[in-house]
PDB file of C-alpha atoms and ligand atoms in Angstrom:
ATOM      1  CA  MET A 447    -144.457-131.310  34.018  1.00 93.00           C
ATOM      2  CA  LEU A 448    -147.215-133.857  34.629  1.00 98.00           C
ATOM      3  CA  LYS A 449    -150.642-132.634  35.744  1.00 98.00           C
ATOM      4  CA  THR A 450    -154.206-133.887  35.879  1.00 98.00           C
ATOM      5  CA  LYS A 451    -157.523-132.273  36.704  1.00 98.00           C
ATOM      6  CA  ARG A 452    -158.918-135.160  38.776  1.00 98.00           C
ATOM      7  CA  MET A 453    -157.322-138.039  40.670  1.00 98.00           C
ATOM      8  CA  SER A 454    -159.756-140.411  42.367  1.00 98.00           C
ATOM      9  CA  ILE A 455    -158.418-142.660  45.088  1.00 98.00           C
ATOM     10  CA  VAL A 456    -160.712-145.661  45.667  1.00 98.00           C
ATOM     11  CA  PRO A 457    -160.471-146.888  49.292  1.00 98.00           C
ATOM     12  CA  THR A 458    -163.095-149.613  48.960  1.00 98.00           C
ATOM     13  CA  PHE A 459    -165.516-151.218  46.541  1.00 98.00           C
ATOM     14  CA  ALA A 460    -167.911-151.960  49.429  1.00 98.00           C
ATOM     15  CA  CYS A 461    -171.135-149.991  49.343  1.00 98.00           C
ATOM     16  CA  THR A 462    -174.095-149.566  51.667  1.00 97.00           C
ATOM     17  CA  LEU A 463    -176.458-149.593  48.684  1.00 98.00           C
ATOM     18  CA  ARG A 464    -177.034-152.109  45.925  1.00 96.00           C
ATOM     19  CA  CYS A 465    -178.102-150.061  42.925  1.00 97.00           C
ATOM     20  CA  LYS A 466    -179.325-152.031  39.896  1.00 96.00           C
ATOM     21  CA  LEU A 467    -177.702-149.593  37.472  1.00 97.00           C
ATOM     22  CA  CYS A 468    -174.520-148.877  39.420  1.00 96.00           C
ATOM     23  CA  SER A 469    -172.249-147.511  36.721  1.00 94.00           C
ATOM     24  CA  ASN A 470    -169.231-148.704  38.700  1.00 94.00           C
ATOM     25  CA  HIS A 471    -170.575-152.284  38.797  1.00 96.00           C
ATOM     26  CA  MET A 472    -170.254-152.545  42.599  1.00 96.00           C
ATOM     27  CA  PRO A 473    -173.041-155.141  43.119  1.00 95.00           C
ATOM     28  CA  LEU A 474    -171.096-157.544  40.872  1.00 96.00           C
ATOM     29  CA  PHE A 475    -168.226-157.793  43.359  1.00 96.00           C
ATOM     30  CA  GLN A 476    -169.014-160.792  45.564  1.00 93.00           C
ATOM     31  CA  ASN A 477    -166.263-159.894  48.043  1.00 95.00           C
ATOM     32  CA  PRO A 478    -165.692-156.172  47.505  1.00 97.00           C
ATOM     33  CA  PRO A 479    -161.964-155.438  47.768  1.00 98.00           C
ATOM     34  CA  ARG A 480    -160.643-152.742  50.076  1.00 98.00           C
ATOM     35  CA  ALA A 481    -157.283-150.986  50.220  1.00 98.00           C
ATOM     36  CA  THR A 482    -155.549-150.704  53.581  1.00 98.00           C
ATOM     37  CA  ALA A 483    -154.529-147.290  54.875  1.00 98.00           C
ATOM     38  CA  GLU A 484    -150.881-148.302  54.321  1.00 98.00           C
ATOM     39  CA  GLU A 485    -151.565-149.270  50.690  1.00 98.00           C
ATOM     40  CA  MET A 486    -153.234-145.926  50.060  1.00 98.00           C
ATOM     41  CA  LYS A 487    -150.365-143.997  51.659  1.00 98.00           C
ATOM     42  CA  THR A 488    -147.865-145.839  49.454  1.00 98.00           C
ATOM     43  CA  ASP A 489    -149.978-145.029  46.383  1.00 98.00           C
ATOM     44  CA  ILE A 490    -150.188-141.371  47.451  1.00 98.00           C
ATOM     45  CA  ASP A 491    -146.375-141.194  47.738  1.00 98.00           C
ATOM     46  CA  SER A 492    -146.047-142.682  44.255  1.00 98.00           C
ATOM     47  CA  LEU A 493    -148.674-140.385  42.747  1.00 98.00           C
ATOM     48  CA  PHE A 494    -147.068-137.215  44.022  1.00 98.00           C
ATOM     49  CA  THR A 495    -143.664-138.400  42.852  1.00 98.00           C
ATOM     50  CA  LEU A 496    -145.076-138.885  39.341  1.00 98.00           C
ATOM     51  CA  PHE A 497    -147.398-135.877  39.199  1.00 98.00           C
ATOM     52  CA  ASP A 498    -146.324-132.296  39.685  1.00 98.00           C
ATOM     53  CA  HIS A 499    -149.867-131.095  40.223  1.00 98.00           C
ATOM     54  CA  ILE A 500    -153.404-132.466  40.703  1.00 98.00           C
ATOM     55  CA  GLU A 501    -156.350-130.059  40.764  1.00 98.00           C
ATOM     56  CA  TRP A 502    -158.845-132.200  42.693  1.00 98.00           C
ATOM     57  CA  LEU A 503    -157.662-135.104  44.844  1.00 98.00           C
ATOM     58  CA  GLN A 504    -160.819-137.162  45.293  1.00 98.00           C
ATOM     59  CA  PHE A 505    -161.916-140.109  47.422  1.00 98.00           C
ATOM     60  CA  VAL A 506    -164.652-142.175  45.769  1.00 98.00           C
ATOM     61  CA  GLY A 507    -166.087-145.674  46.289  1.00 96.00           C
ATOM     62  CA  GLY A 508    -168.160-147.813  46.757  1.00 95.00           C
ATOM     63  CA  GLU A 509    -169.143-145.850  49.815  1.00 98.00           C
ATOM     64  CA  ILE A 510    -165.916-144.488  51.243  1.00 98.00           C
ATOM     65  CA  PHE A 511    -167.203-144.157  54.821  1.00 98.00           C
ATOM     66  CA  THR A 512    -167.623-147.939  55.126  1.00 98.00           C
ATOM     67  CA  HIS A 513    -163.814-147.993  55.366  1.00 98.00           C
ATOM     68  CA  ARG A 514    -163.664-146.459  58.901  1.00 97.00           C
ATOM     69  CA  HIS A 515    -159.873-145.816  58.820  1.00 96.00           C
ATOM     70  CA  LEU A 516    -159.566-142.976  56.341  1.00 98.00           C
ATOM     71  CA  ASP A 517    -158.592-140.347  58.919  1.00 98.00           C
ATOM     72  CA  GLU A 518    -154.911-141.285  58.733  1.00 98.00           C
ATOM     73  CA  VAL A 519    -155.059-141.259  54.921  1.00 98.00           C
ATOM     74  CA  PHE A 520    -156.714-137.837  54.776  1.00 98.00           C
ATOM     75  CA  LEU A 521    -154.046-136.476  57.139  1.00 98.00           C
ATOM     76  CA  TYR A 522    -151.261-138.170  55.164  1.00 98.00           C
ATOM     77  CA  CYS A 523    -152.340-136.290  52.016  1.00 98.00           C
ATOM     78  CA  LYS A 524    -151.342-133.078  53.791  1.00 98.00           C
ATOM     79  CA  ASN A 525    -147.703-134.011  53.153  1.00 98.00           C
ATOM     80  CA  TYR A 526    -148.452-133.047  49.550  1.00 98.00           C
ATOM     81  CA  SER A 527    -150.753-130.074  50.180  1.00 98.00           C
ATOM     82  CA  ALA A 528    -148.765-127.829  47.865  1.00 98.00           C
ATOM     83  CA  GLN A 529    -149.333-130.254  44.979  1.00 98.00           C
ATOM     84  CA  PHE A 530    -153.141-130.366  44.973  1.00 98.00           C
ATOM     85  CA  ASP A 531    -155.805-127.660  45.041  1.00 98.00           C
ATOM     86  CA  ARG A 532    -158.788-129.329  46.713  1.00 98.00           C
ATOM     87  CA  LEU A 533    -159.710-132.440  48.648  1.00 98.00           C
ATOM     88  CA  ILE A 534    -163.013-133.848  47.350  1.00 98.00           C
ATOM     89  CA  ILE A 535    -165.119-136.431  49.158  1.00 98.00           C
ATOM     90  CA  GLU A 536    -167.892-138.392  47.425  1.00 98.00           C
ATOM     91  CA  THR A 537    -170.542-140.053  49.589  1.00 98.00           C
ATOM     92  CA  ASN A 538    -174.092-141.374  49.330  1.00 98.00           C
ATOM     93  CA  ALA A 539    -174.929-140.043  52.823  1.00 98.00           C
ATOM     94  CA  THR A 540    -176.038-143.417  54.156  1.00 98.00           C
ATOM     95  CA  ILE A 541    -173.310-143.462  56.812  1.00 98.00           C
ATOM     96  CA  LEU A 542    -171.466-140.705  58.625  1.00 98.00           C
ATOM     97  CA  PRO A 543    -167.676-140.542  58.838  1.00 98.00           C
ATOM     98  CA  THR A 544    -166.156-141.598  62.158  1.00 98.00           C
ATOM     99  CA  ASP A 545    -165.314-138.779  64.569  1.00 98.00           C
ATOM    100  CA  LYS A 546    -161.634-139.117  63.638  1.00 98.00           C
ATOM    101  CA  GLU A 547    -162.399-139.062  59.904  1.00 98.00           C
ATOM    102  CA  LEU A 548    -164.564-135.982  60.348  1.00 98.00           C
ATOM    103  CA  GLU A 549    -161.903-134.204  62.398  1.00 98.00           C
ATOM    104  CA  SER A 550    -159.229-134.916  59.783  1.00 98.00           C
ATOM    105  CA  LEU A 551    -161.508-133.717  56.977  1.00 98.00           C
ATOM    106  CA  LEU A 552    -162.479-130.513  58.767  1.00 98.00           C
ATOM    107  CA  SER A 553    -158.778-129.722  59.272  1.00 98.00           C
ATOM    108  CA  TYR A 554    -158.683-128.984  55.522  1.00 98.00           C
ATOM    109  CA  GLY A 555    -160.885-125.876  55.967  1.00 97.00           C
ATOM    110  CA  GLU A 556    -161.795-124.235  52.671  1.00 97.00           C
ATOM    111  CA  LYS A 557    -159.790-126.761  50.707  1.00 98.00           C
ATOM    112  CA  LEU A 558    -162.429-129.439  51.429  1.00 98.00           C
ATOM    113  CA  LYS A 559    -165.513-130.001  49.298  1.00 98.00           C
ATOM    114  CA  VAL A 560    -168.093-132.747  49.856  1.00 98.00           C
ATOM    115  CA  MET A 561    -170.175-134.163  47.007  1.00 98.00           C
ATOM    116  CA  ILE A 562    -173.324-135.871  48.257  1.00 98.00           C
ATOM    117  CA  SER A 563    -175.326-138.132  45.974  1.00 98.00           C
ATOM    118  CA  ASP A 564    -178.750-137.480  47.436  1.00 98.00           C
ATOM    119  CA  TYR A 565    -180.865-140.601  47.008  1.00 98.00           C
ATOM    120  CA  GLY A 566    -183.798-139.262  49.038  1.00 97.00           C
ATOM    121  CA  GLU A 567    -184.909-141.642  51.792  1.00 97.00           C
ATOM    122  CA  LEU A 568    -181.932-143.941  51.122  1.00 98.00           C
ATOM    123  CA  SER A 569    -179.518-141.143  52.069  1.00 98.00           C
ATOM    124  CA  LYS A 570    -180.633-141.339  55.666  1.00 98.00           C
ATOM    125  CA  VAL A 571    -177.850-139.245  57.246  1.00 98.00           C
ATOM    126  CA  ARG A 572    -178.008-136.518  54.584  1.00 98.00           C
ATOM    127  CA  ASN A 573    -179.579-133.856  56.803  1.00 98.00           C
ATOM    128  CA  GLN A 574    -177.252-134.660  59.689  1.00 98.00           C
ATOM    129  CA  PHE A 575    -174.179-134.482  57.454  1.00 98.00           C
ATOM    130  CA  VAL A 576    -175.326-131.274  55.766  1.00 98.00           C
ATOM    131  CA  GLU A 577    -175.836-129.706  59.197  1.00 98.00           C
ATOM    132  CA  ILE A 578    -172.283-130.634  60.230  1.00 98.00           C
ATOM    133  CA  LEU A 579    -170.875-129.237  56.980  1.00 98.00           C
ATOM    134  CA  THR A 580    -172.906-126.039  57.275  1.00 98.00           C
ATOM    135  CA  GLN A 581    -171.836-125.473  60.888  1.00 98.00           C
ATOM    136  CA  ASN A 582    -168.205-125.841  59.822  1.00 98.00           C
ATOM    137  CA  ASN A 583    -168.493-123.698  56.663  1.00 98.00           C
ATOM    138  CA  VAL A 584    -167.583-126.599  54.381  1.00 98.00           C
ATOM    139  CA  GLU A 585    -168.579-126.287  50.744  1.00 98.00           C
ATOM    140  CA  TYR A 586    -170.836-129.116  49.624  1.00 98.00           C
ATOM    141  CA  ASN A 587    -172.863-130.103  46.592  1.00 98.00           C
ATOM    142  CA  LEU A 588    -176.107-132.071  46.832  1.00 98.00           C
ATOM    143  CA  LYS A 589    -176.664-134.015  43.633  1.00 98.00           C
ATOM    144  CA  LYS A 590    -180.388-134.726  43.520  1.00 98.00           C
ATOM    145  CA  TYR A 591    -181.074-138.325  42.543  1.00 97.00           C
ATOM    146  CA  HIS A 592    -184.652-138.795  43.670  1.00 96.00           C
ATOM    147  CA  GLY A 593    -188.112-137.808  42.514  1.00 96.00           C
ATOM    148  CA  ASP A 594    -189.052-137.351  38.876  1.00 95.00           C
ATOM    149  CA  VAL A 595    -186.226-138.589  36.630  1.00 96.00           C
ATOM    150  CA  MET A 596    -186.258-135.405  34.546  1.00 94.00           C
ATOM    151  CA  GLY A 597    -185.479-133.410  37.685  1.00 97.00           C
ATOM    152  CA  GLN A 598    -182.558-135.614  38.707  1.00 97.00           C
ATOM    153  CA  HIS A 599    -178.916-134.629  38.340  1.00 96.00           C
ATOM    154  CA  PHE A 600    -177.999-134.850  34.633  1.00 93.00           C
ATOM    155  CA  GLY A 601    -181.528-136.145  33.916  1.00 95.00           C
ATOM    156  CA  GLY A 602    -180.933-139.448  35.757  1.00 96.00           C
ATOM    157  CA  TRP A 603    -178.633-142.401  35.259  1.00 96.00           C
ATOM    158  CA  ILE A 604    -177.376-144.175  32.155  1.00 95.00           C
ATOM    159  CA  ASP A 605    -177.394-147.977  32.015  1.00 96.00           C
ATOM    160  CA  ASN A 606    -173.715-148.937  31.913  1.00 96.00           C
ATOM    161  CA  THR A 607    -174.272-152.519  33.055  1.00 96.00           C
ATOM    162  CA  PRO A 608    -173.860-154.608  29.851  1.00 95.00           C
ATOM    163  CA  CYS A 609    -170.171-155.298  30.770  1.00 96.00           C
ATOM    164  CA  ARG A 610    -169.322-156.590  27.303  1.00 96.00           C
ATOM    165  CA  ASP A 611    -167.851-155.316  24.051  1.00 97.00           C
ATOM    166  CA  LEU A 612    -170.727-153.396  22.487  1.00 97.00           C
ATOM    167  CA  LEU A 613    -169.301-154.122  19.001  1.00 97.00           C
ATOM    168  CA  GLU A 614    -169.689-150.526  17.840  1.00 97.00           C
ATOM    169  CA  PRO A 615    -167.669-149.247  14.863  1.00 97.00           C
ATOM    170  CA  ASP A 616    -164.175-148.001  15.778  1.00 97.00           C
ATOM    171  CA  GLU A 617    -164.903-144.619  14.229  1.00 97.00           C
ATOM    172  CA  TYR A 618    -167.956-144.139  16.485  1.00 96.00           C
ATOM    173  CA  VAL A 619    -166.028-145.203  19.599  1.00 97.00           C
ATOM    174  CA  THR A 620    -163.187-142.813  18.774  1.00 97.00           C
ATOM    175  CA  GLN A 621    -165.521-139.895  18.159  1.00 96.00           C
ATOM    176  CA  GLN A 622    -167.682-140.458  21.240  1.00 96.00           C
ATOM    177  CA  ALA A 623    -164.936-141.377  23.707  1.00 96.00           C
ATOM    178  CA  ALA A 624    -163.145-138.108  22.900  1.00 95.00           C
ATOM    179  CA  ARG A 625    -166.207-136.254  24.238  1.00 93.00           C
ATOM    180  CA  CYS A 626    -166.647-138.405  27.334  1.00 94.00           C
ATOM    181  CA  ALA A 627    -166.895-136.414  30.583  1.00 93.00           C
ATOM    182  CA  GLN A 628    -164.240-138.623  32.208  1.00 95.00           C
ATOM    183  CA  VAL A 629    -161.874-137.672  29.398  1.00 96.00           C
ATOM    184  CA  ARG A 630    -162.710-133.969  29.565  1.00 95.00           C
ATOM    185  CA  LEU A 631    -162.095-134.008  33.324  1.00 97.00           C
ATOM    186  CA  GLU A 632    -159.009-136.250  33.059  1.00 98.00           C
ATOM    187  CA  ASN A 633    -160.575-138.257  35.870  1.00 98.00           C
ATOM    188  CA  MET A 634    -157.929-140.865  36.656  1.00 98.00           C
ATOM    189  CA  HIS A 635    -158.714-143.581  39.190  1.00 98.00           C
ATOM    190  CA  ILE A 636    -156.293-145.489  41.371  1.00 98.00           C
ATOM    191  CA  PHE A 637    -156.718-148.654  43.437  1.00 98.00           C
ATOM    192  CA  ARG A 638    -153.876-150.649  45.001  1.00 98.00           C
ATOM    193  CA  GLY A 639    -151.186-149.329  42.670  1.00 98.00           C
ATOM    194  CA  LYS A 640    -153.158-149.613  39.414  1.00 98.00           C
ATOM    195  CA  LEU A 641    -153.710-146.221  37.814  1.00 98.00           C
ATOM    196  CA  HIS A 642    -156.435-146.080  35.148  1.00 98.00           C
ATOM    197  CA  ARG A 643    -157.633-143.228  32.984  1.00 96.00           C
ATOM    198  CA  CYS A 644    -161.239-143.528  34.196  1.00 97.00           C
ATOM    199  CA  SER A 645    -163.503-145.349  36.641  1.00 97.00           C
ATOM    200  CA  ASN A 646    -164.956-147.704  34.033  1.00 97.00           C
ATOM    201  CA  SER A 647    -161.506-148.892  33.019  1.00 97.00           C
ATOM    202  CA  LEU A 648    -160.542-149.566  36.661  1.00 98.00           C
ATOM    203  CA  PHE A 649    -163.717-151.333  37.734  1.00 98.00           C
ATOM    204  CA  LEU A 650    -164.137-153.467  34.590  1.00 98.00           C
ATOM    205  CA  SER A 651    -160.501-154.450  34.892  1.00 97.00           C
ATOM    206  CA  GLU A 652    -160.875-155.410  38.567  1.00 97.00           C
ATOM    207  CA  LEU A 653    -163.993-157.409  37.674  1.00 96.00           C
ATOM    208  CA  GLY A 654    -161.926-159.285  35.111  1.00 96.00           C
ATOM    209  CA  VAL A 655    -164.477-158.744  32.319  1.00 94.00           C
ATOM    210  CA  CYS A 656    -162.270-156.345  30.327  1.00 96.00           C
ATOM    211  CA  VAL A 657    -158.567-157.079  30.457  1.00 94.00           C
ATOM    212  CA  PRO A 658    -156.885-153.776  29.590  1.00 96.00           C
ATOM    213  CA  ASN A 659    -154.385-153.536  26.764  1.00 95.00           C
ATOM    214  CA  ARG A 660    -150.778-152.540  27.376  1.00 92.00           C
ATOM    215  CA  GLY A 661    -150.678-148.782  27.995  1.00 95.00           C
ATOM    216  CA  ASP A 662    -154.345-148.591  29.053  1.00 96.00           C
ATOM    217  CA  PHE A 663    -153.244-148.293  32.683  1.00 98.00           C
ATOM    218  CA  VAL A 664    -150.065-147.928  34.716  1.00 98.00           C
ATOM    219  CA  ASP A 665    -148.926-150.349  37.408  1.00 98.00           C
ATOM    220  CA  LEU A 666    -147.091-148.027  39.784  1.00 98.00           C
ATOM    221  CA  TYR A 667    -144.916-150.870  41.066  1.00 98.00           C
ATOM    222  CA  ASP A 668    -144.046-152.799  37.891  1.00 97.00           C
ATOM    223  CA  GLY A 669    -140.380-151.785  37.920  1.00 96.00           C
ATOM    224  CA  THR A 670    -140.538-149.485  34.870  1.00 97.00           C
ATOM    225  CA  SER A 671    -138.945-146.059  35.190  1.00 98.00           C
ATOM    226  CA  GLN A 672    -140.791-142.928  36.254  1.00 97.00           C
ATOM    227  CA  GLU A 673    -140.186-141.523  32.774  1.00 97.00           C
ATOM    228  CA  GLU A 674    -141.817-144.534  31.103  1.00 98.00           C
ATOM    229  CA  LYS A 675    -144.829-144.241  33.400  1.00 98.00           C
ATOM    230  CA  ARG A 676    -145.133-140.506  32.734  1.00 98.00           C
ATOM    231  CA  GLU A 677    -145.056-141.081  28.967  1.00 98.00           C
ATOM    232  CA  ILE A 678    -147.910-143.609  29.202  1.00 98.00           C
ATOM    233  CA  ILE A 679    -149.969-141.270  31.404  1.00 98.00           C
ATOM    234  CA  LYS A 680    -149.399-138.322  29.051  1.00 98.00           C
ATOM    235  CA  ARG A 681    -151.051-140.399  26.312  1.00 97.00           C
ATOM    236  CA  PHE A 682    -153.963-141.655  28.455  1.00 97.00           C
ATOM    237  CA  TYR A 683    -156.505-139.512  26.616  1.00 97.00           C
ATOM    238  CA  ALA A 684    -154.916-139.541  23.158  1.00 96.00           C
ATOM    239  CA  TYR A 685    -157.163-142.326  21.852  1.00 96.00           C
ATOM    240  CA  PRO A 686    -159.972-144.595  23.128  1.00 97.00           C
ATOM    241  CA  ARG A 687    -159.010-147.651  25.155  1.00 96.00           C
ATOM    242  CA  LYS A 688    -160.412-151.147  25.372  1.00 97.00           C
ATOM    243  CA  SER A 689    -162.858-150.188  28.134  1.00 97.00           C
ATOM    244  CA  CYS A 690    -164.384-147.534  25.850  1.00 98.00           C
ATOM    245  CA  HIS A 691    -165.664-150.361  23.637  1.00 97.00           C
ATOM    246  CA  TYR A 692    -167.533-151.731  26.687  1.00 97.00           C
ATOM    247  CA  CYS A 693    -168.908-148.389  27.840  1.00 97.00           C
ATOM    248  CA  THR A 694    -172.270-146.638  27.352  1.00 95.00           C
ATOM    249  CA  TRP A 695    -171.134-143.389  29.002  1.00 93.00           C
ATOM    250  CA  LYS A 696    -169.532-142.281  25.763  1.00 92.00           C
ATOM    251  CA  SER A 697    -173.047-141.931  24.288  1.00 87.00           C
ATOM    252  CA  GLY A 698    -174.146-139.867  27.289  1.00 80.00           C
ATOM    253  CA  ASP A 699    -175.893-137.068  25.375  1.00 80.00           C
ATOM    254  CA  SER A 700    -178.193-139.441  23.512  1.00 87.00           C
ATOM    255  CA  ALA A 701    -178.384-142.389  25.949  1.00 91.00           C
ATOM    256  CA  GLU A 702    -181.687-143.238  27.624  1.00 95.00           C
ATOM    257  CA  ARG A 703    -181.960-142.039  31.240  1.00 96.00           C
ATOM    258  CA  TYR A 704    -183.275-143.966  34.226  1.00 96.00           C
ATOM    259  CA  SER A 705    -184.268-143.088  37.758  1.00 96.00           C
ATOM    260  CA  ALA A 706    -181.206-143.418  40.011  1.00 97.00           C
ATOM    261  CA  ALA A 707    -180.500-145.949  42.744  1.00 96.00           C
ATOM    262  CA  GLU A 708    -183.285-148.490  42.292  1.00 95.00           C
ATOM    263  CA  GLN A 709    -182.225-151.218  44.741  1.00 96.00           C
ATOM    264  CA  GLU A 710    -181.519-154.882  44.055  1.00 92.00           C
ATOM    265  CA  ALA A 711    -182.538-157.373  46.701  1.00 80.00           C
ATOM    266  CA  ARG A 712    -179.550-158.609  48.715  1.00 66.00           C
ATOM    267  CA  SER A 713    -179.129-162.389  48.720  1.00 59.00           C
ATOM    268  CA  ASN A 714    -180.152-162.590  52.396  1.00 56.00           C
ATOM    269  CA  ASP A 715    -183.274-160.427  51.818  1.00 52.00           C
ATOM    270  CA  ALA A 716    -185.235-163.312  50.286  1.00 43.00           C
TER     271      ALA A 716
HETATM  272  S1  SF4 B2040    -164.342-146.235  29.255  1.00 66.01           S
HETATM  273 FE1  SF4 B2040    -163.937-144.620  27.754  1.00 66.01          FE
HETATM  274  S2  SF4 B2040    -165.945-143.808  27.207  1.00 66.01           S
HETATM  275 FE2  SF4 B2040    -166.174-144.972  29.118  1.00 66.01          FE
HETATM  276  S3  SF4 B2040    -165.948-143.519  30.790  1.00 66.01           S
HETATM  277 FE3  SF4 B2040    -163.918-144.370  30.371  1.00 66.01          FE
HETATM  278  S4  SF4 B2040    -162.975-142.951  28.912  1.00 66.01           S
HETATM  279 FE4  SF4 B2040    -165.176-142.567  28.913  1.00 66.01          FE
END
């Protein structure tokens, strides 16, 4: 039996914002990659062949609603409705879903939950989206990321932008990574057939700054057997991986906090 608490499908690395401390390193992608609807459907087939059960099937970006063709993917997930408990959508409320995307999401009823990162004035469609969700009895969570940093969700952001081996002792990395929220939540991330144990591992790997070791991720289409893939996944959280050596999230309890979503200038803003 293979289960996980969280499975995050990443449709796109494109984002409407350009946050200086983006923990997923999105501003560093010059040409943000994007998965096609067909690629995501193929990944979803593979995931639900490997996994017996997923608690929360999540869609996270970038900003997922820049994709504009997620309606068919949301509907496709229904083929596996019995194998996941909830459909979770993460958005920064800068852009509304298309009418078709909204319709497909609302068809999930109580199974749908929307997580809104509320960046104050930057989240310009927040009120409109909240109104739609309220009218349709959809559960949502507003994560406050504006105003005084102490009052922000989790006390503000951590700076995870060094993107290099922090050269910390192995013992410290092992101890801290075991307590990492991504580990506790078993928050796996998938993009174009590459399944990683956390977001940092996926995004650093896609950036090419941290080449994962063998067993740090699973390539769903590398020709190895389902059993071999399952064995690697079962050990995902057994010990820290290469990306943990590059990561400040593992020191979350003691790490300095910063006000969220301070914007970088875009190259054409000058
Ligand atoms: S790289 Fe390691 S410490 Fe960082 S978020 Fe992932 S599991 Fe946690």
